[in-house]
Amino acid sequence: MTIDAFDVTESVIAKQIASSFAMEVRTGLLREGQKSLPPKYFYDSLGSTLFEAITQLPEYGVWRAERRLLIDNADAIASYANASMVIELGSGSASKTTYLLRALLAKRAVSYCVVEISRAAIEMTRRELASLSGLNVSGVEAEYLSGLEAALRARPANGKVLVMFLGGSIGNADYLSNARFLQRIRRLLQPGDGLLLGADLEKPSETLLAAYDDALGVTAAFNLNYLVRMNRELGADFRLPNFRHRACFDTRKHDVEMHLVSLCEQQVCIPAAAIVVSLEEGETIHTESSHKYSLDELADLTGCSGFECVMQWFDIEWRFASGLYRAA
Ligand code: AVJ
């Protein structure tokens, strides 16, 4: 047996790193080749607020498309899902969720639980839903799967659960991870439980590039805020003027990618992650991929994960799909 000195050192260092944020930053920035950071850490308090602003941008049609679909089909979704508990994975401000919850509440008492790693988003959600009477609201500050498992411990003895995963966040991971993710969700559910899933669809690359690199620079601020967060929470010394936002479209993968471009050769110290990162001029850090689905791919993904499609709705204007699925 050979013991790799790097692995040994790495495991010693890993034990000294305090948070999973620091650990994931470390792993992503030590990577050979393309450096990367996981998109889930965009959503600190300012990041969540900037994302709210993105949803209002004329170029970002994703959010409005899903809102149109939920407004138009809330009653149909509510009667088919017929759920007494709704668990939302990543709610943001949950302003779209209210349409569906109102339709469900017209039939029966409903409990709503949000699973979010962003405390800021949980607070926004509570404020948003406070006006819905008869709704029992709770929040779990956790990653999706462990949070879902925790939330399900309070599932009603006889009543169906509806899991919601909206906004097109399913596009942030690759096909295989998503298949595994949906399979795990399926295994935590009972036959007959529902899944409401939103997915952004393929569309011309000019439309997509404008949506992820808007004229006001809000998406740029959202992306650069990742550096601000690392400076504040990890003691890093990223100099913001040395970085620029870039959005590009990978025509082979059908992914919009966001990167932070290093404008000069530089070194950045990130004490909490116990690393010094060297960046070349023009080198990028990949912060997000947002996959744009074809309908076939979406059907394959949900089908192979143990979900049956009950109904599906499309927004023609922006090309977005909302589907209601049933745990088979
Ligand atoms: C919230 C993940 C669906 O990928 O479109 C918006 C995040 N990033 N603009 C997306 C985002 C840049 C958004 N999701």
PDB file of N, CA and C and ligand atoms in Angstrom, residues 43 51 54 60 62 167-169 172 211-212 219 222 258 288 290 292, ligand 1:
ATOM      1  N   TYR A  43     -25.605  32.829  -2.122  1.00  0.00           N
ATOM      2  CA  TYR A  43     -26.785  33.387  -1.474  1.00  0.00           C
ATOM      3  C   TYR A  43     -26.580  33.769  -0.010  1.00  0.00           C
ATOM      4  N   PHE A  51     -29.989  38.477  -6.113  1.00  0.00           N
ATOM      5  CA  PHE A  51     -30.737  37.540  -6.937  1.00  0.00           C
ATOM      6  C   PHE A  51     -32.186  38.006  -7.106  1.00  0.00           C
ATOM      7  N   ILE A  54     -32.152  40.391  -9.778  1.00  0.00           N
ATOM      8  CA  ILE A  54     -32.006  39.721 -11.087  1.00  0.00           C
ATOM      9  C   ILE A  54     -33.376  39.303 -11.629  1.00  0.00           C
ATOM     10  N   TYR A  60     -33.829  38.919 -17.830  1.00  0.00           N
ATOM     11  CA  TYR A  60     -33.901  37.613 -17.162  1.00  0.00           C
ATOM     12  C   TYR A  60     -35.350  37.126 -17.168  1.00  0.00           C
ATOM     13  N   VAL A  62     -36.487  34.047 -16.979  1.00  0.00           N
ATOM     14  CA  VAL A  62     -36.704  32.780 -16.293  1.00  0.00           C
ATOM     15  C   VAL A  62     -37.765  32.904 -15.194  1.00  0.00           C
ATOM     16  N   GLY A 167     -37.586  27.454 -10.141  1.00  0.00           N
ATOM     17  CA  GLY A 167     -36.635  28.467 -10.596  1.00  0.00           C
ATOM     18  C   GLY A 167     -35.655  27.988 -11.645  1.00  0.00           C
ATOM     19  N   GLY A 168     -35.605  26.679 -11.855  1.00  0.00           N
ATOM     20  CA  GLY A 168     -34.617  26.156 -12.795  1.00  0.00           C
ATOM     21  C   GLY A 168     -33.302  25.832 -12.112  1.00  0.00           C
ATOM     22  N   SER A 169     -33.325  25.747 -10.778  1.00  0.00           N
ATOM     23  CA  SER A 169     -32.084  25.436 -10.054  1.00  0.00           C
ATOM     24  C   SER A 169     -31.561  24.047 -10.389  1.00  0.00           C
ATOM     25  N   ASN A 172     -28.319  23.839 -12.251  1.00  0.00           N
ATOM     26  CA  ASN A 172     -27.004  24.148 -11.685  1.00  0.00           C
ATOM     27  C   ASN A 172     -26.087  22.937 -11.532  1.00  0.00           C
ATOM     28  N   ALA A 211     -29.358  37.493 -20.587  1.00  0.00           N
ATOM     29  CA  ALA A 211     -29.986  37.184 -19.291  1.00  0.00           C
ATOM     30  C   ALA A 211     -28.948  37.023 -18.175  1.00  0.00           C
ATOM     31  N   TYR A 212     -27.754  36.569 -18.547  1.00  0.00           N
ATOM     32  CA  TYR A 212     -26.721  36.319 -17.531  1.00  0.00           C
ATOM     33  C   TYR A 212     -25.603  37.360 -17.569  1.00  0.00           C
ATOM     34  N   THR A 219     -26.169  41.105 -12.537  1.00  0.00           N
ATOM     35  CA  THR A 219     -25.620  39.745 -12.498  1.00  0.00           C
ATOM     36  C   THR A 219     -24.115  39.783 -12.242  1.00  0.00           C
ATOM     37  N   PHE A 222     -23.781  40.238  -8.620  1.00  0.00           N
ATOM     38  CA  PHE A 222     -24.138  38.968  -7.976  1.00  0.00           C
ATOM     39  C   PHE A 222     -22.941  38.011  -8.009  1.00  0.00           C
ATOM     40  N   MET A 258     -21.006  31.020 -15.776  1.00  0.00           N
ATOM     41  CA  MET A 258     -20.536  32.295 -15.230  1.00  0.00           C
ATOM     42  C   MET A 258     -19.129  32.066 -14.675  1.00  0.00           C
ATOM     43  N   GLU A 288     -20.675  29.173 -11.838  1.00  0.00           N
ATOM     44  CA  GLU A 288     -22.011  28.587 -12.014  1.00  0.00           C
ATOM     45  C   GLU A 288     -22.193  28.075 -13.438  1.00  0.00           C
ATOM     46  N   SER A 290     -25.541  26.927 -15.737  1.00  0.00           N
ATOM     47  CA  SER A 290     -26.995  26.903 -15.716  1.00  0.00           C
ATOM     48  C   SER A 290     -27.440  26.202 -16.991  1.00  0.00           C
ATOM     49  N   LYS A 292     -29.526  24.423 -19.908  1.00  0.00           N
ATOM     50  CA  LYS A 292     -30.778  24.690 -20.616  1.00  0.00           C
ATOM     51  C   LYS A 292     -31.235  23.380 -21.252  1.00  0.00           C
TER      52      LYS A 292
HETATM   53  C1  AVJ B   1     -31.513  30.461  -9.275  1.00  0.00           C
HETATM   54  C2  AVJ B   1     -29.966  28.904 -10.137  1.00  0.00           C
HETATM   55  C3  AVJ B   1     -32.019  29.260 -11.265  1.00  0.00           C
HETATM   56  O1  AVJ B   1     -29.238  29.648 -12.922  1.00  0.00           O
HETATM   57  O2  AVJ B   1     -30.616  31.123 -13.678  1.00  0.00           O
HETATM   58  C4  AVJ B   1     -29.338  33.903 -12.138  1.00  0.00           C
HETATM   59  C5  AVJ B   1     -29.203  31.736 -10.725  1.00  0.00           C
HETATM   60  N1  AVJ B   1     -27.419  33.024 -11.877  1.00  0.00           N
HETATM   61  N2  AVJ B   1     -28.449  34.637 -12.797  1.00  0.00           N
HETATM   62  C6  AVJ B   1     -30.040  30.571 -12.762  1.00  0.00           C
HETATM   63  C7  AVJ B   1     -28.675  32.856 -11.564  1.00  0.00           C
HETATM   64  C8  AVJ B   1     -27.281  34.117 -12.628  1.00  0.00           C
HETATM   65  C9  AVJ B   1     -30.366  31.033 -11.335  1.00  0.00           C
HETATM   66  N3  AVJ B   1     -30.930  29.925 -10.508  1.00  0.00           N
END
